[in-house]
Amino acid sequence: MPKAVKGVLLQCDPPQMAMILKINKEENNAYIIEEISTQVCLVKEVNVERLKQRVKELMDSAMGMDGDDEENVDSDLE
Amino acid sequence: MAATPPQSWEYLETLQGVELHRLYRTSPPSALAIYRKLLSGLAKHYVTSLLFSPTPMPVNHFELVTRVDANAEKVKAFNQLKKYNIVRETTFQGKRCISIVPDFARSYRRVLDGRGEGNPFGQVSSPPQSATEPTIEKLDAHSQRQWDGILGYMVGGNVIQDLQEPGEELPAPAEAVVELLRVGHLVTVGGTQSRGRYAMGITAEGFAFVLQNINTQIWRLLFLYVEAAEQLNMDKIDVLSFIFFIASLELGLAYSTEDLTETQLQVLTTLSDLGVVYLPDNTTDYFYPTRLASTLTSDSSDTLSSTANKLSSSLHTSSAQHKKSIAHPGNPTGSGFIILETNYRLYAYTTSPLQIALLSLFISLRSRHNNLVTGKLTKASVQQAINTGITAEQIISYLSSHAHPVMRRHAAAEEAILQSRAVMAAAANSGGTTDIENNTGVTQIRVPVVPSTVVDQIHLWQLERDRIQTTPGYFIKEFQSEAEYRACSRYAEEIGVRRWYDDRKRMFFVDQIEGVAAYMKDRKERASGTT
């Protein structure tokens, strides 16, 4: 008999998945119910928003939000 | 428009069956509005074939009139009809049959043949000779003012106050409207009072709201109003049926208020605050529906966009200064004012404080001139907008629906060049034997109004922040056999609930489990019956 599991399907690219796995490991499997592939996993519904927030924080600190300085310069308009 | 009803219409799905029945029974315009606006083409077809049938129709009749490969659409159409309580399944002479709900049928038949007591579509009244009848332009201007006032309030009164010329202030929205916006979480009203008004802030939902088209916006507010009706001691079905009634009236005619109930008069006042109807100052005997009212339940996207154009054009011609400075040649309705270059620079020919405030949500503005503001789409400005809840799609659709005629002409010219090139290439490939005029083999090329580099970049900027997609639902796995997996998975796809699948691992994901669960149970019973 097939089994049905309630949860949230999470789809993303492999680098993001790496971050998710890292966060999940650091917080003792608080989020992931089942790892399916490098792009898909099943997560607990109650914690989805918190997981997204964590990933955002991690990205901000990894990339730094100062990367777009040069794009605001319009040299030929000055 | 008809294919994807706006989000706010989902409100109707939350109504109880009894409430829907009462809505259909008491108000023929409601039956018409739901038929026009919400049902898919196939569902309309089924309703029409059932409407005058004295007995229920056997289920297999519908299989005969539907193409075999359209099974998914058929299931969808029936789900839709059952959800809105228009048809139900019965047994007639021992066969499974579909019958139309009598309340709906009676009202809808009345819409078609006009029989019965009274006129369900309102009493047209002729105003006294002395009264000056408002012209259609005046009605448009009224809707425009009210609506601008509401949007202006939402995008931030302070910005607007700094931008607008003295004497041309936008009207402040009525108390009741502000309350609606607050209840709908479109704005938050803070506890501290400053300059006679409570401090307010716009929410993420509110940001998304201001960039939507006007029809979606107005329905969102109307449904909020219906929901809040009970707190105002009104019956929500009465309010809803009255709104559908207003939506069925004709633009430019005066309607008598004589037969209206207390509740309906109260709703009328709020509708006037929203700009949906116009109430003359000196009398309460009659009212005029505006363009916003008559297009409420229209399902043609042409009418909807022409409404948007008519109304938004007055947005930037309302200023006298603007009128003398620039006229759009050959385009009296002035379908747009934004020029966006491939280098992300933007020039907006507008003096409207509201439009400038809207643009400043996602564009870093550089300078303001007499009739022009300039700015640039930057990574920072777009991501800031995305953080506040605006999506890339909304930005792009806003830019393309307000694109200046020059941009449209440019895109059309580019399209023609590419098209002719493709035709030439096709002709050359087939050894010059193809007739150039007969270009059926060549696919139609579409050039978007907003430069595609910019469109792609806006999407990329959004993706960078938002690379995770989540779908709540049920994960189904551990199938015993390949055949069982294939059958269930295919069924889930047909009824449109399958969101992801992996054939190799024999697992799939659905966002609604009821249909699939019933199917799997059915299958199991059948299997145990045969063995």
CSV table of N, CA, C and O in Angstrom, one decimal, chain B residues 191-299:
chain,number,residue,atom,x,y,z
B,191,GLY,N,-0.7,53.5,16.1
B,191,GLY,CA,-1.5,54.1,17.2
B,191,GLY,C,-1.2,55.6,17.4
B,191,GLY,O,-2.0,56.2,18.0
B,192,THR,N,-0.1,56.1,16.9
B,192,THR,CA,0.2,57.4,17.2
B,192,THR,C,-0.4,58.4,16.2
B,192,THR,O,-0.3,58.1,15.0
B,193,GLN,N,-0.9,59.5,16.6
B,193,GLN,CA,-1.5,60.4,15.7
B,193,GLN,C,-0.6,61.6,15.4
B,193,GLN,O,0.1,62.1,16.3
B,194,SER,N,-0.5,61.9,14.1
B,194,SER,CA,0.4,63.0,13.8
B,194,SER,C,-0.3,63.8,12.7
B,194,SER,O,-0.9,63.3,11.8
B,195,ARG,N,-0.3,65.1,12.8
B,195,ARG,CA,-1.0,66.0,11.9
B,195,ARG,C,-2.4,65.6,11.7
B,195,ARG,O,-2.9,65.6,10.5
B,196,GLY,N,-3.1,65.3,12.8
B,196,GLY,CA,-4.5,65.0,12.6
B,196,GLY,C,-4.9,63.6,12.0
B,196,GLY,O,-6.0,63.3,11.9
B,197,ARG,N,-3.9,62.9,11.6
B,197,ARG,CA,-4.2,61.6,11.0
B,197,ARG,C,-3.3,60.5,11.7
B,197,ARG,O,-2.2,60.8,12.2
B,198,TYR,N,-3.8,59.3,11.8
B,198,TYR,CA,-3.0,58.3,12.3
B,198,TYR,C,-1.9,57.9,11.4
B,198,TYR,O,-2.1,57.9,10.2
B,199,ALA,N,-0.8,57.6,11.9
B,199,ALA,CA,0.3,57.2,11.1
B,199,ALA,C,-0.1,55.9,10.4
B,199,ALA,O,-0.6,55.0,11.0
B,200,MET,N,0.2,55.8,9.1
B,200,MET,CA,-0.1,54.5,8.4
B,200,MET,C,1.1,54.0,7.7
B,200,MET,O,2.0,54.7,7.3
B,201,GLY,N,1.1,52.7,7.5
B,201,GLY,CA,2.2,52.1,6.7
B,201,GLY,C,1.6,51.1,5.7
B,201,GLY,O,0.5,50.6,6.0
B,202,ILE,N,2.2,50.9,4.6
B,202,ILE,CA,1.7,50.0,3.6
B,202,ILE,C,2.3,48.6,3.9
B,202,ILE,O,3.5,48.5,4.2
B,203,THR,N,1.6,47.6,3.7
B,203,THR,CA,2.1,46.2,3.9
B,203,THR,C,2.6,45.6,2.6
B,203,THR,O,2.4,46.2,1.5
B,204,ALA,N,3.3,44.5,2.7
B,204,ALA,CA,3.8,43.8,1.5
B,204,ALA,C,2.6,43.5,0.5
B,204,ALA,O,2.7,43.8,-0.7
B,205,GLU,N,1.5,43.1,1.1
B,205,GLU,CA,0.3,42.8,0.3
B,205,GLU,C,-0.2,44.1,-0.4
B,205,GLU,O,-0.6,44.1,-1.6
B,206,GLY,N,-0.1,45.2,0.3
B,206,GLY,CA,-0.5,46.4,-0.2
B,206,GLY,C,0.3,46.9,-1.4
B,206,GLY,O,-0.2,47.4,-2.4
B,207,PHE,N,1.6,46.7,-1.3
B,207,PHE,CA,2.5,47.0,-2.4
B,207,PHE,C,2.1,46.2,-3.6
B,207,PHE,O,2.1,46.8,-4.7
B,208,ALA,N,1.9,45.0,-3.5
B,208,ALA,CA,1.5,44.1,-4.6
B,208,ALA,C,0.1,44.7,-5.2
B,208,ALA,O,-0.1,44.7,-6.4
B,209,PHE,N,-0.7,45.1,-4.3
B,209,PHE,CA,-2.1,45.5,-4.6
B,209,PHE,C,-2.0,46.8,-5.6
B,209,PHE,O,-2.7,46.8,-6.6
B,210,VAL,N,-1.2,47.8,-5.2
B,210,VAL,CA,-1.2,49.0,-6.0
B,210,VAL,C,-0.7,48.8,-7.4
B,210,VAL,O,-1.1,49.6,-8.3
B,211,LEU,N,0.0,47.8,-7.7
B,211,LEU,CA,0.5,47.6,-9.1
B,211,LEU,C,-0.5,46.7,-9.9
B,211,LEU,O,-0.3,46.5,-11.1
B,212,GLN,N,-1.5,46.2,-9.3
B,212,GLN,CA,-2.4,45.3,-10.1
B,212,GLN,C,-3.3,46.2,-10.9
B,212,GLN,O,-3.4,47.4,-10.8
B,213,ASN,N,-4.1,45.5,-11.8
B,213,ASN,CA,-5.0,46.3,-12.7
B,213,ASN,C,-6.2,46.6,-11.9
B,213,ASN,O,-6.5,46.0,-10.8
B,214,ILE,N,-6.9,47.6,-12.4
B,214,ILE,CA,-7.9,48.3,-11.5
B,214,ILE,C,-9.1,47.3,-11.2
B,214,ILE,O,-9.7,47.4,-10.1
B,215,ASN,N,-9.4,46.4,-12.2
B,215,ASN,CA,-10.5,45.5,-11.9
B,215,ASN,C,-10.2,44.6,-10.8
B,215,ASN,O,-11.1,44.3,-9.9
B,216,THR,N,-9.0,44.0,-10.8
B,216,THR,CA,-8.6,43.2,-9.7
B,216,THR,C,-8.6,43.9,-8.3
B,216,THR,O,-9.1,43.4,-7.3
B,217,GLN,N,-8.1,45.1,-8.4
B,217,GLN,CA,-8.1,45.9,-7.2
B,217,GLN,C,-9.5,46.1,-6.6
B,217,GLN,O,-9.7,46.0,-5.4
B,218,ILE,N,-10.4,46.5,-7.5
B,218,ILE,CA,-11.7,46.9,-7.0
B,218,ILE,C,-12.4,45.7,-6.4
B,218,ILE,O,-13.1,45.8,-5.4
B,219,TRP,N,-12.3,44.5,-7.1
B,219,TRP,CA,-12.9,43.3,-6.5
B,219,TRP,C,-12.4,43.0,-5.2
B,219,TRP,O,-13.1,42.5,-4.3
B,220,ARG,N,-11.1,43.1,-5.1
B,220,ARG,CA,-10.5,42.8,-3.8
B,220,ARG,C,-11.1,43.6,-2.7
B,220,ARG,O,-11.5,43.1,-1.6
B,221,LEU,N,-11.3,44.9,-2.9
B,221,LEU,CA,-11.9,45.8,-1.9
B,221,LEU,C,-13.4,45.4,-1.7
B,221,LEU,O,-13.9,45.4,-0.6
B,222,LEU,N,-14.1,45.1,-2.8
B,222,LEU,CA,-15.5,44.8,-2.7
B,222,LEU,C,-15.7,43.5,-1.8
B,222,LEU,O,-16.6,43.4,-1.0
B,223,PHE,N,-14.9,42.5,-2.1
B,223,PHE,CA,-15.0,41.3,-1.3
B,223,PHE,C,-14.7,41.5,0.2
B,223,PHE,O,-15.3,40.9,1.0
B,224,LEU,N,-13.7,42.4,0.4
B,224,LEU,CA,-13.4,42.7,1.8
B,224,LEU,C,-14.6,43.3,2.4
B,224,LEU,O,-14.9,43.1,3.6
B,225,TYR,N,-15.3,44.2,1.7
B,225,TYR,CA,-16.5,44.8,2.1
B,225,TYR,C,-17.6,43.8,2.5
B,225,TYR,O,-18.2,43.9,3.5
B,226,VAL,N,-17.8,42.9,1.6
B,226,VAL,CA,-18.8,41.8,1.8
B,226,VAL,C,-18.5,41.1,3.1
B,226,VAL,O,-19.3,40.8,3.9
B,227,GLU,N,-17.2,40.8,3.3
B,227,GLU,CA,-16.8,40.0,4.4
B,227,GLU,C,-17.0,40.8,5.7
B,227,GLU,O,-17.4,40.3,6.7
B,228,ALA,N,-16.8,42.1,5.6
B,228,ALA,CA,-17.0,43.0,6.8
B,228,ALA,C,-18.5,43.3,7.0
B,228,ALA,O,-18.8,44.0,8.0
B,229,ALA,N,-19.3,42.9,6.1
B,229,ALA,CA,-20.7,43.4,6.1
B,229,ALA,C,-21.4,43.1,7.5
B,229,ALA,O,-22.2,43.9,8.0
B,230,GLU,N,-21.1,41.9,8.0
B,230,GLU,CA,-21.8,41.4,9.2
B,230,GLU,C,-21.6,42.4,10.4
B,230,GLU,O,-22.4,42.6,11.2
B,231,GLN,N,-20.3,42.9,10.4
B,231,GLN,CA,-20.0,43.8,11.5
B,231,GLN,C,-20.8,45.1,11.4
B,231,GLN,O,-21.0,45.8,12.4
B,232,LEU,N,-21.2,45.4,10.2
B,232,LEU,CA,-22.0,46.6,10.0
B,232,LEU,C,-23.5,46.4,10.0
B,232,LEU,O,-24.3,47.1,9.5
B,233,ASN,N,-23.8,45.2,10.6
B,233,ASN,CA,-25.2,44.8,10.7
B,233,ASN,C,-25.9,44.7,9.3
B,233,ASN,O,-27.1,45.1,9.1
B,234,MET,N,-25.2,44.1,8.4
B,234,MET,CA,-25.8,43.9,7.1
B,234,MET,C,-25.6,42.4,6.8
B,234,MET,O,-24.7,41.8,7.2
B,235,ASP,N,-26.5,41.9,5.9
B,235,ASP,CA,-26.4,40.5,5.5
B,235,ASP,C,-25.5,40.4,4.3
B,235,ASP,O,-25.7,41.1,3.3
B,236,LYS,N,-24.5,39.5,4.4
B,236,LYS,CA,-23.5,39.5,3.3
B,236,LYS,C,-24.0,39.1,2.0
B,236,LYS,O,-23.6,39.5,1.0
B,237,ILE,N,-25.1,38.2,2.0
B,237,ILE,CA,-25.6,37.8,0.7
B,237,ILE,C,-26.4,39.0,0.1
B,237,ILE,O,-26.3,39.2,-1.1
B,238,ASP,N,-27.1,39.8,0.9
B,238,ASP,CA,-27.7,41.0,0.4
B,238,ASP,C,-26.7,41.9,-0.3
B,238,ASP,O,-26.9,42.4,-1.4
B,239,VAL,N,-25.6,42.1,0.4
B,239,VAL,CA,-24.6,43.0,-0.1
B,239,VAL,C,-24.0,42.5,-1.4
B,239,VAL,O,-23.9,43.2,-2.4
B,240,LEU,N,-23.7,41.2,-1.4
B,240,LEU,CA,-23.1,40.6,-2.6
B,240,LEU,C,-24.0,40.7,-3.8
B,240,LEU,O,-23.6,41.1,-4.9
B,241,SER,N,-25.3,40.4,-3.5
B,241,SER,CA,-26.2,40.4,-4.7
B,241,SER,C,-26.4,41.8,-5.2
B,241,SER,O,-26.6,42.0,-6.3
B,242,PHE,N,-26.4,42.8,-4.2
B,242,PHE,CA,-26.5,44.2,-4.7
B,242,PHE,C,-25.3,44.6,-5.5
B,242,PHE,O,-25.5,45.3,-6.5
B,243,ILE,N,-24.1,44.1,-5.1
B,243,ILE,CA,-22.9,44.5,-5.9
B,243,ILE,C,-23.0,43.9,-7.3
B,243,ILE,O,-22.8,44.6,-8.3
B,244,PHE,N,-23.5,42.6,-7.4
B,244,PHE,CA,-23.7,42.0,-8.7
B,244,PHE,C,-24.7,42.8,-9.5
B,244,PHE,O,-24.7,42.9,-10.8
B,245,PHE,N,-25.8,43.3,-8.8
B,245,PHE,CA,-26.8,44.0,-9.5
B,245,PHE,C,-26.3,45.3,-10.1
B,245,PHE,O,-26.5,45.6,-11.2
B,246,ILE,N,-25.5,46.0,-9.3
B,246,ILE,CA,-24.8,47.3,-9.8
B,246,ILE,C,-24.0,47.0,-11.0
B,246,ILE,O,-24.0,47.7,-12.0
B,247,ALA,N,-23.3,45.8,-11.0
B,247,ALA,CA,-22.4,45.5,-12.0
B,247,ALA,C,-23.1,45.2,-13.3
B,247,ALA,O,-22.6,45.3,-14.4
B,248,SER,N,-24.5,44.9,-13.3
B,248,SER,CA,-25.2,44.6,-14.5
B,248,SER,C,-25.9,45.9,-15.1
B,248,SER,O,-26.6,45.8,-16.1
B,249,LEU,N,-25.6,47.0,-14.5
B,249,LEU,CA,-26.3,48.2,-15.0
B,249,LEU,C,-25.5,48.9,-16.1
B,249,LEU,O,-24.4,48.5,-16.4
B,250,GLU,N,-26.2,49.8,-16.8
B,250,GLU,CA,-25.6,50.4,-18.0
B,250,GLU,C,-25.0,51.7,-17.7
B,250,GLU,O,-25.6,52.6,-17.0
B,251,LEU,N,-23.9,52.0,-18.3
B,251,LEU,CA,-23.1,53.2,-18.1
B,251,LEU,C,-23.9,54.4,-18.7
B,251,LEU,O,-24.5,54.3,-19.8
B,252,GLY,N,-24.0,55.5,-17.9
B,252,GLY,CA,-24.5,56.7,-18.5
B,252,GLY,C,-26.0,56.9,-18.2
B,252,GLY,O,-26.6,57.9,-18.5
B,253,LEU,N,-26.7,55.9,-17.6
B,253,LEU,CA,-28.1,56.0,-17.3
B,253,LEU,C,-28.3,56.3,-15.9
B,253,LEU,O,-27.4,55.9,-15.0
B,254,ALA,N,-29.4,56.9,-15.5
B,254,ALA,CA,-29.7,57.2,-14.1
B,254,ALA,C,-30.6,56.1,-13.6
B,254,ALA,O,-31.5,55.7,-14.4
B,255,TYR,N,-30.4,55.6,-12.4
B,255,TYR,CA,-31.2,54.5,-11.9
B,255,TYR,C,-31.9,55.1,-10.6
B,255,TYR,O,-31.3,55.8,-9.8
B,256,SER,N,-33.1,54.7,-10.4
B,256,SER,CA,-33.9,55.2,-9.3
B,256,SER,C,-33.5,54.4,-8.0
B,256,SER,O,-33.2,53.2,-8.0
B,257,THR,N,-33.5,55.2,-6.9
B,257,THR,CA,-33.2,54.5,-5.6
B,257,THR,C,-34.4,54.2,-4.9
B,257,THR,O,-34.4,53.8,-3.7
B,258,GLU,N,-35.6,54.3,-5.5
B,258,GLU,CA,-36.9,54.2,-4.9
B,258,GLU,C,-37.1,52.8,-4.2
B,258,GLU,O,-37.5,52.7,-3.1
B,259,ASP,N,-36.7,51.8,-5.0
B,259,ASP,CA,-37.0,50.4,-4.5
B,259,ASP,C,-35.9,49.8,-3.7
B,259,ASP,O,-36.0,48.7,-3.3
B,260,LEU,N,-34.9,50.6,-3.4
B,260,LEU,CA,-33.8,50.0,-2.6
B,260,LEU,C,-34.1,49.9,-1.1
B,260,LEU,O,-34.8,50.8,-0.6
B,261,THR,N,-33.5,48.9,-0.5
B,261,THR,CA,-33.7,48.7,0.9
B,261,THR,C,-32.7,49.5,1.7
B,261,THR,O,-31.7,50.1,1.1
B,262,GLU,N,-32.8,49.6,3.0
B,262,GLU,CA,-31.9,50.3,3.9
B,262,GLU,C,-30.5,49.8,3.6
B,262,GLU,O,-29.6,50.7,3.4
B,263,THR,N,-30.3,48.5,3.6
B,263,THR,CA,-28.9,47.9,3.4
B,263,THR,C,-28.4,48.4,2.1
B,263,THR,O,-27.2,48.8,2.0
B,264,GLN,N,-29.2,48.3,1.1
B,264,GLN,CA,-28.7,48.7,-0.3
B,264,GLN,C,-28.3,50.1,-0.4
B,264,GLN,O,-27.3,50.5,-1.0
B,265,LEU,N,-29.0,51.0,0.3
B,265,LEU,CA,-28.7,52.4,0.3
B,265,LEU,C,-27.3,52.6,1.0
B,265,LEU,O,-26.5,53.4,0.6
B,266,GLN,N,-27.1,51.9,2.1
B,266,GLN,CA,-25.8,52.0,2.8
B,266,GLN,C,-24.7,51.5,1.9
B,266,GLN,O,-23.6,52.1,1.9
B,267,VAL,N,-24.9,50.4,1.2
B,267,VAL,CA,-23.8,49.9,0.3
B,267,VAL,C,-23.6,50.9,-0.8
B,267,VAL,O,-22.4,51.2,-1.2
B,268,LEU,N,-24.6,51.6,-1.3
B,268,LEU,CA,-24.5,52.6,-2.3
B,268,LEU,C,-23.5,53.7,-1.9
B,268,LEU,O,-22.7,54.1,-2.7
B,269,THR,N,-23.6,54.1,-0.7
B,269,THR,CA,-22.7,55.2,-0.2
B,269,THR,C,-21.2,54.7,-0.3
B,269,THR,O,-20.4,55.5,-0.7
B,270,THR,N,-21.0,53.5,0.2
B,270,THR,CA,-19.6,53.0,0.1
B,270,THR,C,-19.2,52.8,-1.3
B,270,THR,O,-18.0,53.2,-1.7
B,271,LEU,N,-20.0,52.4,-2.2
B,271,LEU,CA,-19.7,52.2,-3.6
B,271,LEU,C,-19.3,53.6,-4.2
B,271,LEU,O,-18.5,53.7,-5.1
B,272,SER,N,-20.0,54.6,-3.7
B,272,SER,CA,-19.7,55.9,-4.2
B,272,SER,C,-18.3,56.4,-3.7
B,272,SER,O,-17.6,57.0,-4.5
B,273,ASP,N,-18.0,56.0,-2.5
B,273,ASP,CA,-16.6,56.3,-2.0
B,273,ASP,C,-15.5,55.6,-2.8
B,273,ASP,O,-14.4,56.1,-3.0
B,274,LEU,N,-15.9,54.4,-3.4
B,274,LEU,CA,-14.9,53.7,-4.2
B,274,LEU,C,-14.9,54.2,-5.6
B,274,LEU,O,-14.1,53.8,-6.4
B,275,GLY,N,-15.9,55.0,-6.0
B,275,GLY,CA,-16.0,55.5,-7.4
B,275,GLY,C,-16.7,54.5,-8.3
B,275,GLY,O,-16.7,54.7,-9.5
B,276,VAL,N,-17.4,53.6,-7.7
B,276,VAL,CA,-18.2,52.6,-8.6
B,276,VAL,C,-19.5,53.2,-9.0
B,276,VAL,O,-19.9,53.0,-10.1
B,277,VAL,N,-20.1,54.0,-8.2
B,277,VAL,CA,-21.3,54.7,-8.6
B,277,VAL,C,-21.1,56.2,-8.3
B,277,VAL,O,-20.3,56.6,-7.5
B,278,TYR,N,-21.9,57.0,-8.9
B,278,TYR,CA,-21.9,58.5,-8.7
B,278,TYR,C,-23.2,58.9,-8.1
B,278,TYR,O,-24.3,58.6,-8.7
B,279,LEU,N,-23.2,59.5,-7.0
B,279,LEU,CA,-24.4,60.1,-6.4
B,279,LEU,C,-24.4,61.6,-6.6
B,279,LEU,O,-23.5,62.2,-6.1
B,280,PRO,N,-25.4,62.1,-7.2
B,280,PRO,CA,-25.5,63.5,-7.4
B,280,PRO,C,-25.6,64.2,-6.0
B,280,PRO,O,-26.1,63.6,-5.1
B,281,ASP,N,-25.0,65.4,-6.0
B,281,ASP,CA,-24.9,66.1,-4.7
B,281,ASP,C,-26.3,66.5,-4.1
B,281,ASP,O,-26.5,66.4,-2.9
B,282,ASN,N,-27.2,66.9,-5.0
B,282,ASN,CA,-28.4,67.6,-4.5
B,282,ASN,C,-29.6,66.7,-4.2
B,282,ASN,O,-30.6,67.1,-3.7
B,283,THR,N,-29.5,65.4,-4.7
B,283,THR,CA,-30.7,64.6,-4.5
B,283,THR,C,-30.3,63.1,-4.2
B,283,THR,O,-29.2,62.7,-4.5
B,284,THR,N,-31.2,62.4,-3.6
B,284,THR,CA,-30.9,61.0,-3.3
B,284,THR,C,-31.8,60.1,-4.1
B,284,THR,O,-31.9,58.9,-3.8
B,285,ASP,N,-32.6,60.7,-5.1
B,285,ASP,CA,-33.6,59.9,-5.8
B,285,ASP,C,-33.0,59.0,-6.8
B,285,ASP,O,-33.6,58.0,-7.1
B,286,TYR,N,-31.9,59.3,-7.3
B,286,TYR,CA,-31.3,58.4,-8.3
B,286,TYR,C,-29.8,58.4,-8.2
B,286,TYR,O,-29.2,59.2,-7.6
B,287,PHE,N,-29.2,57.4,-8.9
B,287,PHE,CA,-27.7,57.3,-8.9
B,287,PHE,C,-27.2,56.9,-10.3
B,287,PHE,O,-28.0,56.4,-11.1
B,288,TYR,N,-26.0,57.1,-10.6
B,288,TYR,CA,-25.4,56.7,-11.9
B,288,TYR,C,-24.3,55.7,-11.7
B,288,TYR,O,-23.4,55.9,-10.9
B,289,PRO,N,-24.3,54.5,-12.4
B,289,PRO,CA,-23.2,53.6,-12.3
B,289,PRO,C,-22.1,54.2,-13.2
B,289,PRO,O,-22.3,54.9,-14.2
B,290,THR,N,-20.8,54.1,-12.8
B,290,THR,CA,-19.7,54.5,-13.6
B,290,THR,C,-19.1,53.4,-14.4
B,290,THR,O,-19.5,52.3,-14.3
B,291,ARG,N,-18.1,53.8,-15.1
B,291,ARG,CA,-17.4,52.8,-16.0
B,291,ARG,C,-16.9,51.6,-15.1
B,291,ARG,O,-16.9,50.5,-15.5
B,292,LEU,N,-16.5,51.9,-13.9
B,292,LEU,CA,-16.0,50.9,-13.0
B,292,LEU,C,-17.0,49.8,-12.8
B,292,LEU,O,-16.8,48.6,-12.7
B,293,ALA,N,-18.3,50.3,-12.6
B,293,ALA,CA,-19.4,49.4,-12.3
B,293,ALA,C,-19.7,48.5,-13.5
B,293,ALA,O,-19.8,47.3,-13.4
B,294,SER,N,-19.8,49.1,-14.7
B,294,SER,CA,-20.3,48.4,-15.8
B,294,SER,C,-19.3,47.4,-16.3
B,294,SER,O,-19.6,46.5,-17.0
B,295,THR,N,-18.0,47.5,-15.9
B,295,THR,CA,-17.0,46.5,-16.3
B,295,THR,C,-16.7,45.5,-15.2
B,295,THR,O,-15.8,44.7,-15.4
B,296,LEU,N,-17.4,45.6,-14.1
B,296,LEU,CA,-17.1,44.7,-13.0
B,296,LEU,C,-17.1,43.3,-13.4
B,296,LEU,O,-16.2,42.5,-13.0
B,297,THR,N,-18.1,42.8,-14.0
B,297,THR,CA,-18.2,41.4,-14.3
B,297,THR,C,-17.9,41.1,-15.8
B,297,THR,O,-18.3,40.1,-16.3
B,298,SER,N,-17.3,42.0,-16.5
B,298,SER,CA,-17.0,41.8,-17.9
B,298,SER,C,-15.9,40.7,-18.0
B,298,SER,O,-14.9,40.7,-17.2
B,299,ASP,N,-16.0,39.8,-18.9
B,299,ASP,CA,-14.9,38.8,-19.0
B,299,ASP,C,-14.1,39.1,-20.3
B,299,ASP,O,-13.2,38.3,-20.6
